[in-house]
Coordinates of C-alpha atoms and ligand atoms in Angstrom, one line a residue:
M653 CA 0.0 0.0 0.0
V654 CA 1.0 3.6 -0.5
K655 CA 3.0 5.0 2.5
I656 CA 1.8 8.2 4.0
N657 CA 4.7 10.4 5.3
K658 CA 5.0 14.1 6.1
R659 CA 7.4 15.3 3.5
K660 CA 7.1 18.4 1.4
F661 CA 6.7 18.9 -2.3
Y662 CA 7.2 22.2 -4.2
V663 CA 6.0 22.3 -7.8
T664 CA 6.0 25.2 -10.2
T665 CA 4.8 26.1 -13.7
P666 CA 6.5 28.6 -15.9
I667 CA 5.0 32.1 -15.4
Y668 CA 3.1 32.9 -18.5
Y669 CA 3.3 36.1 -20.6
P670 CA -0.2 37.7 -20.2
N671 CA -0.1 39.2 -23.7
D672 CA -3.2 37.2 -24.8
I673 CA -5.7 34.8 -23.4
P674 CA -4.3 31.4 -22.2
H675 CA -4.3 28.4 -24.5
I676 CA -3.9 24.7 -24.4
G677 CA -0.1 25.0 -24.1
H678 CA -0.4 26.9 -20.9
A679 CA -3.1 24.6 -19.7
Y680 CA -0.9 21.6 -20.3
T681 CA 1.8 22.5 -17.8
T682 CA -0.6 23.9 -15.3
I683 CA -2.8 20.8 -15.3
A684 CA 0.4 18.6 -15.0
A685 CA 1.4 20.7 -11.9
D686 CA -2.1 20.3 -10.5
I687 CA -2.0 16.5 -11.0
L688 CA 1.3 16.3 -9.1
A689 CA -0.1 18.7 -6.4
R690 CA -3.2 16.7 -5.9
W691 CA -1.2 13.4 -5.8
Y692 CA 1.2 14.6 -3.2
K693 CA -1.6 16.2 -1.2
L694 CA -3.3 12.8 -1.2
K695 CA 0.0 11.4 0.2
E696 CA -0.4 14.1 2.9
Y697 CA 2.8 15.9 1.8
D698 CA 3.1 19.5 2.8
L699 CA 2.6 20.9 -0.7
F700 CA 3.2 24.2 -2.5
F701 CA 2.0 24.8 -6.0
L702 CA 3.1 28.1 -7.6
T703 CA 2.0 29.5 -10.9
G704 CA 1.6 33.1 -12.3
T705 CA 2.4 35.6 -14.9
D706 CA 5.6 37.2 -16.4
E707 CA 4.6 40.8 -16.9
H708 CA 7.7 42.9 -17.7
G709 CA 9.9 43.3 -20.7
K710 CA 10.0 44.7 -24.2
K711 CA 7.4 42.2 -25.6
M712 CA 4.8 43.2 -23.0
E713 CA 5.6 46.8 -23.4
Q714 CA 5.1 46.6 -27.2
T715 CA 1.9 44.6 -26.9
A716 CA 0.4 47.1 -24.5
E717 CA 1.5 50.0 -26.7
K718 CA -0.4 48.4 -29.6
A719 CA -3.5 48.2 -27.4
K720 CA -3.0 51.8 -26.5
R721 CA -2.7 50.9 -22.8
K722 CA 0.0 51.4 -20.2
P723 CA 1.7 48.0 -19.6
K724 CA 0.3 47.6 -16.1
T725 CA -3.3 48.5 -17.2
F726 CA -3.0 46.1 -20.1
V727 CA -1.7 43.1 -18.1
D728 CA -4.3 43.9 -15.3
G729 CA -7.0 43.3 -17.9
L730 CA -5.6 39.8 -18.8
I731 CA -5.0 38.4 -15.3
P732 CA -8.6 37.4 -14.7
E733 CA -8.5 35.5 -18.0
F734 CA -5.7 33.3 -16.5
K735 CA -7.2 33.0 -13.1
N736 CA -10.7 32.1 -14.6
A737 CA -9.1 29.5 -16.9
W738 CA -7.4 27.8 -14.0
Q739 CA -10.5 27.8 -12.0
K740 CA -12.5 26.3 -14.8
L741 CA -9.9 23.6 -15.3
N742 CA -10.2 22.8 -11.6
V743 CA -6.6 23.8 -10.9
K744 CA -5.9 24.5 -7.3
Y745 CA -2.7 26.5 -6.9
D746 CA -1.3 28.0 -3.6
R747 CA -0.1 31.3 -5.1
F748 CA -0.6 33.1 -8.3
I749 CA 2.5 35.3 -8.5
R750 CA 2.7 38.3 -10.8
T751 CA 6.2 39.8 -11.5
T752 CA 4.6 43.2 -10.8
D753 CA 3.7 42.1 -7.2
S754 CA 5.7 44.4 -4.9
D755 CA 7.3 41.5 -2.9
H756 CA 8.6 40.0 -6.1
E757 CA 10.0 43.3 -7.3
Q758 CA 11.7 43.7 -4.0
V759 CA 13.2 40.2 -4.1
V760 CA 14.6 40.8 -7.6
Q761 CA 16.4 43.9 -6.4
V762 CA 17.7 42.1 -3.3
I763 CA 19.0 39.3 -5.5
L764 CA 20.6 41.6 -8.0
S765 CA 22.4 43.3 -5.2
E766 CA 23.5 39.9 -3.7
V767 CA 24.8 38.6 -7.0
H768 CA 26.5 42.0 -7.6
K769 CA 28.1 41.9 -4.2
N770 CA 29.3 38.3 -4.9
G771 CA 31.2 39.7 -7.9
D772 CA 29.1 38.0 -10.5
I773 CA 27.8 41.1 -12.2
Y774 CA 29.9 43.6 -14.1
E775 CA 29.3 46.5 -16.4
G776 CA 30.0 46.2 -20.1
Y777 CA 28.6 46.9 -23.6
Y778 CA 26.3 44.5 -25.4
E779 CA 26.5 44.2 -29.1
G780 CA 24.5 41.4 -30.6
Y781 CA 21.1 40.1 -31.6
Y782 CA 17.8 40.0 -29.6
C783 CA 14.5 38.6 -30.5
T784 CA 11.7 40.4 -28.6
A785 CA 9.2 37.7 -29.3
C786 CA 11.5 35.1 -27.6
E787 CA 12.9 37.7 -25.2
A788 CA 16.2 36.0 -25.9
Y789 CA 19.7 36.9 -27.1
Y790 CA 21.2 35.2 -30.2
T791 CA 24.6 35.0 -31.8
E792 CA 25.2 35.4 -35.5
K793 CA 25.5 31.7 -35.9
D794 CA 22.1 31.0 -34.4
L795 CA 20.3 33.1 -37.0
I796 CA 18.6 31.6 -40.1
K797 CA 18.9 34.1 -43.0
D798 CA 19.3 37.0 -40.6
C799 CA 16.1 35.9 -38.8
C800 CA 15.2 34.5 -35.4
P801 CA 15.5 30.7 -35.6
I802 CA 12.2 30.3 -33.7
H803 CA 10.0 33.1 -35.0
K804 CA 11.6 33.4 -38.5
T805 CA 11.2 37.2 -38.2
K806 CA 13.8 39.9 -38.7
I807 CA 16.0 40.2 -35.7
E808 CA 17.0 43.3 -33.9
K809 CA 20.7 44.2 -33.4
L810 CA 21.3 45.7 -30.1
K811 CA 24.2 48.0 -29.2
E812 CA 23.8 49.3 -25.7
E813 CA 25.6 49.5 -22.4
S814 CA 24.5 46.6 -20.2
Y815 CA 25.4 44.7 -17.0
F816 CA 26.5 41.1 -17.4
F817 CA 26.0 38.1 -15.3
K818 CA 29.1 35.8 -15.2
L819 CA 27.5 32.8 -16.6
S820 CA 30.7 31.5 -18.1
K821 CA 32.1 31.1 -14.6
Y822 CA 29.6 28.3 -13.9
Q823 CA 30.3 26.1 -17.0
K824 CA 32.3 23.5 -15.1
I825 CA 30.1 23.3 -12.1
L826 CA 27.0 22.9 -14.3
L827 CA 28.6 20.1 -16.3
D828 CA 29.5 18.3 -13.0
L829 CA 26.0 18.8 -11.8
Y830 CA 24.5 17.2 -14.9
E831 CA 26.9 14.3 -14.7
K832 CA 26.3 13.6 -11.0
N833 CA 22.5 14.1 -11.3
P834 CA 21.5 12.5 -14.6
D835 CA 17.8 13.1 -13.9
F836 CA 18.3 16.8 -13.0
I837 CA 17.2 17.5 -16.6
S838 CA 14.2 15.2 -17.4
P839 CA 13.3 13.4 -19.5
R840 CA 16.9 12.2 -20.0
Y841 CA 16.7 12.4 -23.8
R842 CA 16.3 16.2 -23.5
S843 CA 19.5 16.6 -21.5
N844 CA 22.1 15.8 -24.3
E845 CA 21.4 18.9 -26.3
I846 CA 21.8 21.1 -23.3
I847 CA 25.0 19.4 -22.1
N848 CA 26.5 19.7 -25.5
R849 CA 25.7 23.4 -25.8
V850 CA 27.2 24.0 -22.3
K851 CA 30.3 22.0 -23.3
E852 CA 30.7 24.4 -26.3
G853 CA 31.2 27.2 -23.8
L854 CA 29.0 29.7 -22.0
Q855 CA 28.9 33.4 -22.8
D856 CA 28.2 35.9 -20.0
L857 CA 24.6 37.0 -20.0
S858 CA 23.5 40.5 -20.6
I859 CA 21.0 41.2 -17.8
S860 CA 20.0 44.8 -18.2
R861 CA 18.6 47.1 -20.8
T862 CA 18.5 50.9 -21.1
S863 CA 16.4 51.3 -24.3
F864 CA 13.1 50.8 -22.6
S865 CA 11.7 51.2 -19.1
W866 CA 9.1 48.5 -18.4
G867 CA 11.1 46.4 -16.0
I868 CA 12.6 46.4 -12.5
P869 CA 15.4 48.9 -12.1
L870 CA 18.8 47.6 -11.1
P871 CA 19.4 48.7 -7.5
F872 CA 23.0 49.8 -8.3
D873 CA 22.2 51.6 -11.5
K874 CA 18.6 52.9 -11.9
K875 CA 19.1 53.8 -15.6
H876 CA 19.0 50.1 -16.3
V877 CA 16.0 47.7 -16.1
C878 CA 16.5 44.0 -15.4
Y879 CA 16.4 41.5 -18.3
V880 CA 13.0 39.9 -18.2
W881 CA 14.2 36.3 -17.8
F882 CA 16.5 37.2 -14.9
D883 CA 13.5 38.8 -13.3
A884 CA 11.1 36.0 -14.1
L885 CA 13.1 33.0 -12.9
I886 CA 13.4 34.7 -9.5
N887 CA 9.6 34.2 -9.1
Y888 CA 10.4 30.6 -7.9
L889 CA 12.1 32.2 -4.8
S890 CA 9.9 35.2 -4.2
G891 CA 6.7 33.1 -4.6
I892 CA 7.5 31.3 -1.4
G893 CA 8.8 34.2 0.7
Y894 CA 12.5 34.6 0.0
L895 CA 12.5 38.2 1.2
E896 CA 11.9 37.5 4.8
K897 CA 13.7 34.1 4.6
S898 CA 10.5 33.0 6.1
K899 CA 9.7 29.6 7.6
Q900 CA 7.7 29.0 4.5
F901 CA 10.8 29.6 2.3
K902 CA 13.0 27.4 4.4
K903 CA 10.4 24.6 4.3
Y904 CA 9.8 24.6 0.6
W905 CA 13.1 25.5 -1.1
P906 CA 14.6 23.8 -3.1
A907 CA 11.8 23.2 -5.5
D908 CA 11.1 19.5 -6.1
V909 CA 10.3 20.2 -9.8
H910 CA 10.1 23.1 -12.2
L911 CA 7.7 22.0 -15.0
V912 CA 8.6 23.8 -18.3
G913 CA 8.0 23.5 -22.0
K914 CA 11.0 22.2 -24.1
D915 CA 11.5 25.6 -25.6
I916 CA 12.4 27.2 -22.3
L917 CA 14.6 24.4 -20.9
W918 CA 17.9 26.3 -21.5
F919 CA 16.8 29.2 -19.2
H920 CA 15.8 26.7 -16.4
A921 CA 18.6 24.1 -16.8
V922 CA 21.5 26.5 -17.3
I923 CA 20.8 30.1 -16.4
W924 CA 18.7 29.4 -13.3
P925 CA 21.1 27.0 -11.6
A926 CA 23.9 29.4 -12.3
I927 CA 22.0 32.3 -10.6
L928 CA 21.3 30.0 -7.6
L929 CA 24.9 28.9 -7.4
S930 CA 25.9 32.5 -7.3
L931 CA 23.5 33.0 -4.4
K932 CA 24.8 29.9 -2.8
L933 CA 21.3 28.4 -2.6
P934 CA 20.5 24.8 -3.1
L935 CA 19.4 23.8 -6.6
P936 CA 16.0 22.5 -7.6
R937 CA 15.7 18.8 -7.7
K938 CA 14.5 18.5 -11.2
I939 CA 13.7 20.4 -14.3
F940 CA 11.1 18.5 -16.3
A941 CA 10.6 19.6 -19.9
H942 CA 7.4 18.6 -21.7
G943 CA 6.8 18.5 -25.4
W944 CA 4.6 20.7 -27.6
W945 CA 1.1 20.2 -28.8
T946 CA 0.3 20.6 -32.5
I947 CA -3.3 20.9 -33.7
N948 CA -4.3 18.4 -36.3
G949 CA -0.6 18.0 -37.2
E950 CA -0.1 21.7 -37.6
K951 CA 1.8 24.2 -35.4
M952 CA -0.5 26.1 -33.3
S953 CA -0.4 29.8 -34.2
K954 CA -2.6 32.9 -34.3
T955 CA -2.0 33.3 -38.0
S956 CA -3.2 29.7 -38.7
G957 CA -6.3 30.5 -36.6
N958 CA -6.0 27.2 -34.9
V959 CA -5.2 28.2 -31.3
I960 CA -7.1 26.1 -28.8
N961 CA -8.0 28.4 -25.9
I962 CA -9.4 27.1 -22.6
E963 CA -13.1 27.8 -23.4
K964 CA -12.7 25.8 -26.5
L965 CA -10.9 23.0 -24.8
I966 CA -13.5 22.6 -22.2
S967 CA -16.4 23.0 -24.5
F968 CA -15.3 20.0 -26.6
A969 CA -16.0 17.5 -23.9
G970 CA -15.9 19.0 -20.4
V971 CA -13.1 19.6 -17.9
D972 CA -12.3 16.0 -16.9
S973 CA -12.4 14.7 -20.4
A974 CA -10.0 17.4 -21.5
R975 CA -7.7 16.8 -18.5
Y976 CA -7.8 13.0 -19.2
F977 CA -7.1 13.4 -22.9
L978 CA -4.1 15.6 -22.6
F979 CA -2.3 13.1 -20.3
R980 CA -3.5 9.9 -21.8
E981 CA -2.9 10.7 -25.4
T982 CA 0.9 11.3 -25.3
P983 CA 3.7 10.7 -22.9
F984 CA 4.5 13.8 -20.8
G985 CA 7.8 14.9 -22.4
N986 CA 7.0 14.0 -26.0
D987 CA 5.2 16.2 -28.5
G988 CA 1.5 15.4 -29.0
D989 CA -1.2 16.1 -31.5
F990 CA -4.5 17.4 -30.5
S991 CA -7.6 16.7 -32.5
E992 CA -11.2 16.9 -31.6
S993 CA -11.9 13.5 -33.1
A994 CA -9.1 11.8 -31.0
L995 CA -10.5 13.4 -27.9
I996 CA -14.1 12.4 -28.7
K997 CA -12.9 8.8 -29.4
R998 CA -11.2 8.5 -26.1
H999 CA -14.2 10.2 -24.4
N1000 CA -16.7 7.8 -25.9
T1001 CA -14.7 4.5 -25.7
E1002 CA -12.7 4.9 -22.6
L1003 CA -14.6 7.3 -20.4
A1004 CA -18.2 6.7 -21.4
D1005 CA -18.1 3.0 -22.3
K1006 CA -15.5 1.6 -20.0
L1007 CA -15.4 3.8 -16.8
G1008 CA -18.9 5.3 -17.0
N1009 CA -20.7 2.0 -17.8
L1010 CA -18.9 0.2 -15.0
V1011 CA -19.9 2.8 -12.4
T1012 CA -23.5 2.9 -13.7
R1013 CA -23.9 -0.9 -13.8
V1014 CA -22.3 -1.6 -10.4
S1015 CA -24.2 1.3 -8.7
T1016 CA -27.5 0.1 -10.2
L1017 CA -26.9 -3.5 -9.0
A1018 CA -25.8 -2.2 -5.6
E1019 CA -29.0 -0.1 -5.2
K1020 CA -31.1 -3.1 -6.2
Y1021 CA -29.4 -6.0 -4.4
G1022 CA -27.1 -4.4 -1.8
L1023 CA -23.6 -5.3 -0.8
E1024 CA -22.2 -8.1 1.3
K1025 CA -18.7 -7.7 2.8
I1026 CA -16.2 -10.4 2.1
K1027 CA -12.7 -10.5 3.7
S1028 CA -10.4 -10.0 0.8
S1029 CA -10.9 -10.1 -2.9
K1030 CA -8.3 -12.2 -4.7
S1031 CA -10.1 -11.9 -8.0
L1032 CA -10.2 -8.2 -8.1
D1033 CA -7.1 -7.3 -6.2
S1034 CA -6.1 -3.7 -7.1
S1035 CA -2.8 -3.7 -5.1
K1036 CA -0.6 -4.2 -8.2
T1037 CA -2.4 -1.5 -10.1
I1038 CA -2.0 0.8 -7.1
N1039 CA 1.8 0.2 -6.9
K1040 CA 2.4 0.6 -10.5
T1041 CA 0.3 3.7 -10.8
V1042 CA 2.1 5.4 -7.9
K1043 CA 5.4 4.6 -9.5
Y1044 CA 4.3 6.0 -12.8
I1045 CA 2.9 9.2 -11.4
E1046 CA 6.0 9.9 -9.4
N1047 CA 8.1 9.3 -12.4
Y1048 CA 6.1 11.8 -14.5
E1049 CA 4.8 8.9 -16.7
F1050 CA 1.2 10.1 -16.6
D1051 CA 0.1 8.2 -19.7
K1052 CA 1.3 5.0 -18.3
A1053 CA -0.4 5.6 -15.0
L1054 CA -3.7 6.1 -16.8
N1055 CA -3.1 3.0 -18.9
E1056 CA -2.6 1.0 -15.8
I1057 CA -5.8 2.3 -14.2
F1058 CA -7.7 1.6 -17.4
A1059 CA -6.3 -1.9 -17.6
F1060 CA -7.9 -2.5 -14.2
I1061 CA -11.2 -1.0 -15.4
D1062 CA -11.1 -3.5 -18.2
K1063 CA -10.5 -6.3 -15.6
C1064 CA -13.5 -5.1 -13.6
N1065 CA -15.7 -5.0 -16.8
E1066 CA -14.6 -8.6 -17.6
Y1067 CA -15.3 -9.7 -14.1
I1068 CA -18.9 -8.3 -14.1
Q1069 CA -19.5 -9.9 -17.5
D1070 CA -18.2 -13.2 -16.2
K1071 CA -20.0 -13.3 -12.9
K1072 CA -23.3 -11.8 -14.2
P1073 CA -24.4 -10.5 -10.8
W1074 CA -27.7 -9.3 -12.4
E1075 CA -28.6 -13.0 -12.8
S1076 CA -27.0 -14.3 -9.6
H1077 CA -27.8 -11.3 -7.4
D1078 CA -24.5 -12.1 -5.7
K1079 CA -24.0 -9.3 -3.2
K1080 CA -20.4 -10.3 -2.6
V1081 CA -19.5 -9.9 -6.3
I1082 CA -21.1 -6.4 -6.2
Y1083 CA -19.1 -5.6 -3.1
E1084 CA -15.8 -6.6 -4.8
L1085 CA -16.7 -4.5 -7.8
S1086 CA -17.5 -1.5 -5.6
N1087 CA -14.2 -1.8 -3.9
G1088 CA -12.5 -1.9 -7.3
I1089 CA -14.4 1.3 -8.3
K1090 CA -13.1 2.9 -5.0
S1091 CA -9.5 2.1 -6.0
I1092 CA -10.1 3.4 -9.5
S1093 CA -11.6 6.7 -8.3
I1094 CA -8.9 7.4 -5.8
L1095 CA -6.1 6.8 -8.3
L1096 CA -7.9 8.8 -10.9
S1097 CA -8.6 11.7 -8.6
P1098 CA -5.5 13.8 -9.4
F1099 CA -6.3 13.5 -13.1
M1100 CA -10.1 13.8 -13.0
P1101 CA -11.0 15.3 -9.6
E1102 CA -14.7 16.1 -10.4
T1103 CA -15.5 12.6 -11.6
A1104 CA -13.7 11.0 -8.7
D1105 CA -15.7 13.2 -6.3
K1106 CA -19.0 12.2 -7.9
I1107 CA -18.2 8.5 -7.6
A1108 CA -16.9 8.9 -4.0
K1109 CA -20.2 10.6 -3.0
N1110 CA -22.2 7.8 -4.6
F1111 CA -20.3 4.9 -3.1
N1112 CA -19.8 6.8 0.2
F1113 CA -16.0 6.7 0.5
E1114 CA -13.4 9.3 1.1
I1115 CA -10.8 10.3 -1.5
S1116 CA -7.7 9.5 0.6
L1117 CA -4.9 7.0 0.8
K1118 CA -6.2 5.7 4.0
S1119 CA -9.4 4.8 2.2
L1120 CA -7.4 3.2 -0.6
G1121 CA -6.0 0.8 1.9
T1122 CA -9.2 -0.2 3.6
S1123 CA -12.4 -1.9 2.2
L1124 CA -15.7 -0.2 1.7
Q1125 CA -18.3 0.1 4.4
V1126 CA -21.5 -1.7 3.6
V1127 CA -23.9 1.1 3.1
K1128 CA -26.9 1.8 0.9
I1129 CA -25.8 2.9 -2.5
K1130 CA -27.8 4.8 -5.1
K1131 CA -27.7 4.4 -8.8
S1132 CA -25.2 6.8 -10.2
D1133 CA -26.2 9.5 -12.8
I1134 CA -24.5 9.1 -16.2
L1135 CA -20.9 10.3 -15.7
F1136 CA -20.0 10.8 -19.4
K1137 CA -22.6 11.5 -22.1
K1138 CA -21.4 10.1 -25.4
M1139 CA -20.5 12.7 -28.0
E1140 CA -21.1 12.9 -31.6
E1141 CA -18.5 14.0 -34.0
T1142 CA -20.5 16.8 -35.5
T1143 CA -18.9 20.1 -34.7
T1144 CA -17.1 22.1 -37.4
V1145 CA -14.1 22.9 -35.4
N1146 CA -12.2 19.8 -36.3
K1147 CA -13.1 19.1 -39.9
K1148 CA -9.6 19.0 -41.3
Q1149 CA -8.5 22.0 -39.4
S1150 CA -5.8 22.8 -41.9
S1151 CA -8.5 24.7 -43.8
P1152 CA -10.8 26.2 -41.1
H1153 CA -10.7 29.5 -42.9
A1154 CA -11.8 28.2 -46.3
Q1155 CA -14.6 26.4 -44.6
A1156 CA -15.6 29.4 -42.4
K1157 CA -15.5 31.7 -45.4
Q1158 CA -17.9 29.5 -47.3
E1159 CA -20.4 29.9 -44.5
N1160 CA -19.5 33.6 -44.0
K1161 CA -18.4 32.8 -40.5
I1162 CA -15.3 33.9 -38.6
P1163 CA -13.3 31.7 -36.3
Y1164 CA -13.6 32.4 -32.6
E1165 CA -10.0 33.5 -32.5
D1166 CA -10.9 36.4 -34.8
F1167 CA -13.9 37.3 -32.8
V1168 CA -11.9 37.6 -29.5
K1169 CA -9.5 40.0 -31.2
L1170 CA -12.2 42.6 -31.0
D1171 CA -11.7 44.8 -28.0
L1172 CA -15.2 46.1 -27.3
R1173 CA -15.5 48.4 -24.3
V1174 CA -17.9 50.7 -22.6
G1175 CA -17.1 54.4 -23.0
K1176 CA -18.5 57.6 -21.7
I1177 CA -19.0 60.5 -24.2
I1178 CA -17.7 63.5 -22.4
K1179 CA -17.8 66.1 -25.2
V1180 CA -19.7 66.3 -28.5
E1181 CA -18.7 68.7 -31.3
D1182 CA -19.7 69.2 -34.9
H1183 CA -17.2 67.9 -37.5
P1184 CA -16.1 71.1 -39.3
Q1185 CA -15.9 69.3 -42.7
A1186 CA -18.9 66.9 -42.6
D1187 CA -22.5 67.6 -41.7
K1188 CA -23.4 64.1 -40.8
L1189 CA -20.5 63.6 -38.4
Y1190 CA -19.8 64.4 -34.8
V1191 CA -16.4 64.5 -33.2
L1192 CA -16.8 62.8 -29.8
T1193 CA -14.4 62.9 -26.9
V1194 CA -14.7 59.6 -25.2
D1195 CA -13.5 58.3 -21.8
L1196 CA -12.5 54.6 -22.3
G1197 CA -11.1 54.2 -18.8
E1198 CA -7.6 55.1 -20.1
E1199 CA -5.2 57.9 -19.0
K1200 CA -6.4 60.1 -21.8
P1201 CA -9.8 60.4 -23.5
R1202 CA -9.9 59.5 -27.2
T1203 CA -11.3 61.3 -30.2
I1204 CA -13.8 59.2 -32.1
I1205 CA -15.8 60.3 -35.1
A1206 CA -19.4 59.1 -35.3
G1207 CA -22.1 59.5 -38.0
L1208 CA -24.8 60.4 -35.5
R1209 CA -25.5 64.0 -36.3
L1210 CA -28.7 63.5 -38.2
K1211 CA -30.3 61.4 -35.5
Y1212 CA -29.0 62.8 -32.2
K1213 CA -28.7 66.2 -30.7
K1214 CA -25.5 67.0 -28.8
E1215 CA -27.2 67.0 -25.5
D1216 CA -28.7 63.5 -26.2
L1217 CA -25.2 62.1 -26.4
N1218 CA -23.2 64.2 -24.0
G1219 CA -22.5 62.3 -20.7
K1220 CA -24.0 59.1 -22.1
L1221 CA -22.4 55.6 -22.2
G1222 CA -21.9 53.8 -25.4
I1223 CA -20.2 50.6 -26.7
F1224 CA -17.0 51.2 -28.6
V1225 CA -14.5 49.2 -30.7
A1226 CA -11.3 50.1 -28.8
N1227 CA -8.7 48.4 -31.0
L1228 CA -9.6 49.6 -34.4
E1229 CA -6.7 51.1 -36.4
P1230 CA -7.0 54.9 -36.3
A1231 CA -8.3 56.4 -39.5
K1232 CA -8.7 60.0 -40.7
L1233 CA -12.2 61.0 -41.5
R1234 CA -12.4 64.2 -43.4
G1235 CA -9.2 65.4 -41.9
I1236 CA -9.7 64.4 -38.2
E1237 CA -8.2 61.1 -36.9
S1238 CA -10.8 58.8 -35.3
D1239 CA -9.3 56.4 -32.7
G1240 CA -12.1 53.8 -32.4
M1241 CA -15.7 53.4 -33.4
I1242 CA -19.1 53.6 -31.6
L1243 CA -21.5 50.8 -32.2
A1244 CA -25.0 51.6 -33.3
A1245 CA -27.9 49.7 -34.9
G1246 CA -29.9 50.7 -37.9
D1247 CA -29.7 50.8 -41.6
N1248 CA -29.3 54.6 -42.2
Y1249 CA -28.1 57.8 -40.6
D1250 CA -31.5 58.9 -39.5
S1251 CA -32.9 55.7 -38.0
I1252 CA -29.7 54.7 -36.2
V1253 CA -29.6 54.1 -32.4
I1254 CA -26.5 53.8 -30.3
L1255 CA -26.0 50.6 -28.2
K1256 CA -25.7 51.1 -24.4
P1257 CA -25.2 48.9 -21.4
E1258 CA -28.4 48.3 -19.5
K1259 CA -27.0 49.7 -16.3
E1260 CA -24.4 52.2 -15.4
V1261 CA -20.9 50.5 -15.7
K1262 CA -17.4 51.9 -15.4
P1263 CA -15.9 53.4 -18.6
G1264 CA -13.3 51.0 -19.9
S1265 CA -15.4 47.8 -18.9
K1266 CA -14.8 45.0 -21.4
I1267 CA -17.6 43.6 -23.4
R1268 CA -17.5 39.8 -23.5
Ligands
MSP1084 N1 7.4 33.8 -19.5 C1 8.1 32.7 -20.0 C2 8.4 31.7 -18.9 C3 9.1 32.3 -17.7 S1 9.3 31.1 -16.5 C4 10.3 31.7 -15.4 C5 7.3 32.1 -21.2 N2 6.0 32.3 -21.2 S2 5.0 31.8 -22.4 O1 3.7 32.3 -22.0 O2 5.5 32.2 -23.7 O3 5.1 30.2 -22.4 C6 4.8 29.5 -21.4 C7 4.8 28.0 -21.6 O4 3.8 27.6 -22.6 C8 6.1 27.4 -22.1 O5 6.5 26.4 -21.2 C9 5.8 26.8 -23.4 O6 6.5 25.7 -23.7 C10 4.3 26.5 -23.3 N3 3.7 26.4 -24.6 C11 3.4 27.3 -25.5 N4 2.9 26.7 -26.6 C12 2.8 25.4 -26.4 C13 2.3 24.3 -27.1 N5 1.7 24.4 -28.4 N6 2.3 23.1 -26.5 C14 2.7 22.9 -25.3 N7 3.2 23.9 -24.6 C15 3.4 25.1 -25.2 O7 7.9 31.4 -21.9

C-alpha cells in the first residue's frame, strides 16, 4: 500500500506572458502541476504549487502599446483570464504570482544586489542580436537568413551598455551537476542537447537594458532595467517568501520540480542554476521539460487561426475529459497532436463505455441488491495496479499511470461480464466490484477530480490514501447518474482544421480567435462637437477608462442632438486602427444599430458601468 509520510513537495509552472488569453499549451503544464499537487496532497505531503504571470519586458511593453494601454493597465486586464481559466480547469494553486507584485520586485532587487556583491555582475557593452518575441539573445551563428531561428522574423541588433552576469564562470560546475545528477534534466533524452551546448562554452549573459523602461530597475544603476528572464526566474524564490527568509521559504526551497516546456529548458537548466549557485542556494531537484502540442498536425499559431484556448478546450468535452485526454494521449515529455476526433474517441470509448458504464452498472446493482462484505478479494485485487500507478505518477509517466488504471477498469468489466451479478444477485461480487471502483476513483482523482468526487459521493467513501488501503463500508448505494454523455462528431471545429478559414469563409463565419481579437469596451461620451468638414459627423471625446480620453468620429448628427449624447455611455471598438475621417483622426468606433443615418440608435449597457469595462 502507499505509504503516508510528512514530507514536502514544491511544484512550479512557468509564469506565462499575459499578452493574450491562455491556451492549451499553458493549460498543459498547469494541469500537470495540478496532477502532481493533488497526488502529493493525497499522500499528505506539505505541498506548495506556484503559478503566475511574467509581466515585464519589451514584448509586454510593445503589446500594451499596440493596445494603447499602459503596460500595467494592459496586463491587469488579462490576469482574470488566466485565473478564470485555471478555476474552470479545476486547478488549485497555492499562489498566483505576478512579477509586478511588490514583494517579487523587491526580491529581484535584493537578489541583483547579492549577485553583484558576490562579484558575478559587471558593467559592459552588449552588441548582438535580440528577438523580442522570444525575449532572448542570439549570436550570429544561431540566425537563419538573418532571422530569429524560432520566429523566423527579422531580428534586432542591439548595441547598448549593459550589465552582465558571469554565466561562463559556472560552466564546469554545471557540467559536474548534470553528470552527477543524470535526472536533473528530465526526461533524460532532452539533456544531451543542453549538455553539448554547455560544453561548447558559455557566454556571460546581458542582464540589463537601457532602451526601454518596463522592468525592474537595477538597484545599483537605476538607468537600467533588469532582463525579463532574470526577473522571471526569481519568481520561484519570491513566490514562497524569499525576502523574509520565512519559515515557508525554508520549508519549501529547493523546488522539487520546475515543470517547463521544451522551448524554455535552457533558461531553467543553465541560467537558473547558475544564478542559484551565485546566491549559494540549493538547486531545484528536477527540471522537467514537456513537449509541444500541434493541432491536427499543424503548429498552433494565431496566423493559422488554430489556437485552442481554454473555453474551446472545455467546450469540446468537459473539464475532466480534456484533462484526461491531454495526459493519456501522449507521454509527458513528448510532443503530442490534439484533434477533436481523437478526444471524442477517447471520451466515448474509454470514459463513457469503460469507466462510465462500469460505475452505472455496479451502482444500479448495488442499489437493487445491496452489498455483502467479504474478507479480501483475490479476483479483483487492485494492489498491483496501485503500486504501478504510484510509480508512474511519481516518475512523471502520466500516460502509463492512466493506462494502468484503465487496464484495471477492463478487468472489472470482464469480471462483471463473467459473474453476471444481475442474474446471480450475488452481493459479494457487487461488493468486490464496488471496492474496485473505489481504488479506480482514488487513483484517478489527481487527473479527474470532479469525476472522482462524484463516484466517491455515490459509493460513500473518502478520496484518501487511508481509504485506498481499507475496504468499503457496507452502506446503501444509489444508482449513479451518467458520468459521461457520449459525444457525436458533429462540430465544425475539427473538420480538417488545416483549412478552417476556407470552410468558415464559405459559411461567411469567422473563427472564434478572430472574434476575440475585437476589443469592445464601454465608453462615456464627455464632449460632442460638430465635425467642421462633414454635416453628418460628430467629433466625440470619449472616456474609455484610459489615461487620456480619445477622439472618435461618429455619424450620429442627423439622429442625435449633442445634449442627447453628452454624458452618455456607449459601446466602442477600442482596438480599431486609427483612421482619418475628413481630416480628423478617429481612434475607435461607436456601435450603433440601424440601416441609415436617421434611424440609427446607439448601443448602451443596460445599467451604469465603469468606462473601460470590457464587453464579453
Ligand atoms: N514567460 C516565459 C516563462 C518564464 S518562467 C520563469 C514564457 N512564457 S510563455 O507564455 O511564452 O510560455 C509558457 C509555456 O507555454 C512554455 O513552457 C511553453 O513551452 C508553453 N507552450 C506554448 N505553446 C505550447 C504548445 N503548443 N504546446 C505545449 N506547450 C506550449 O515562456
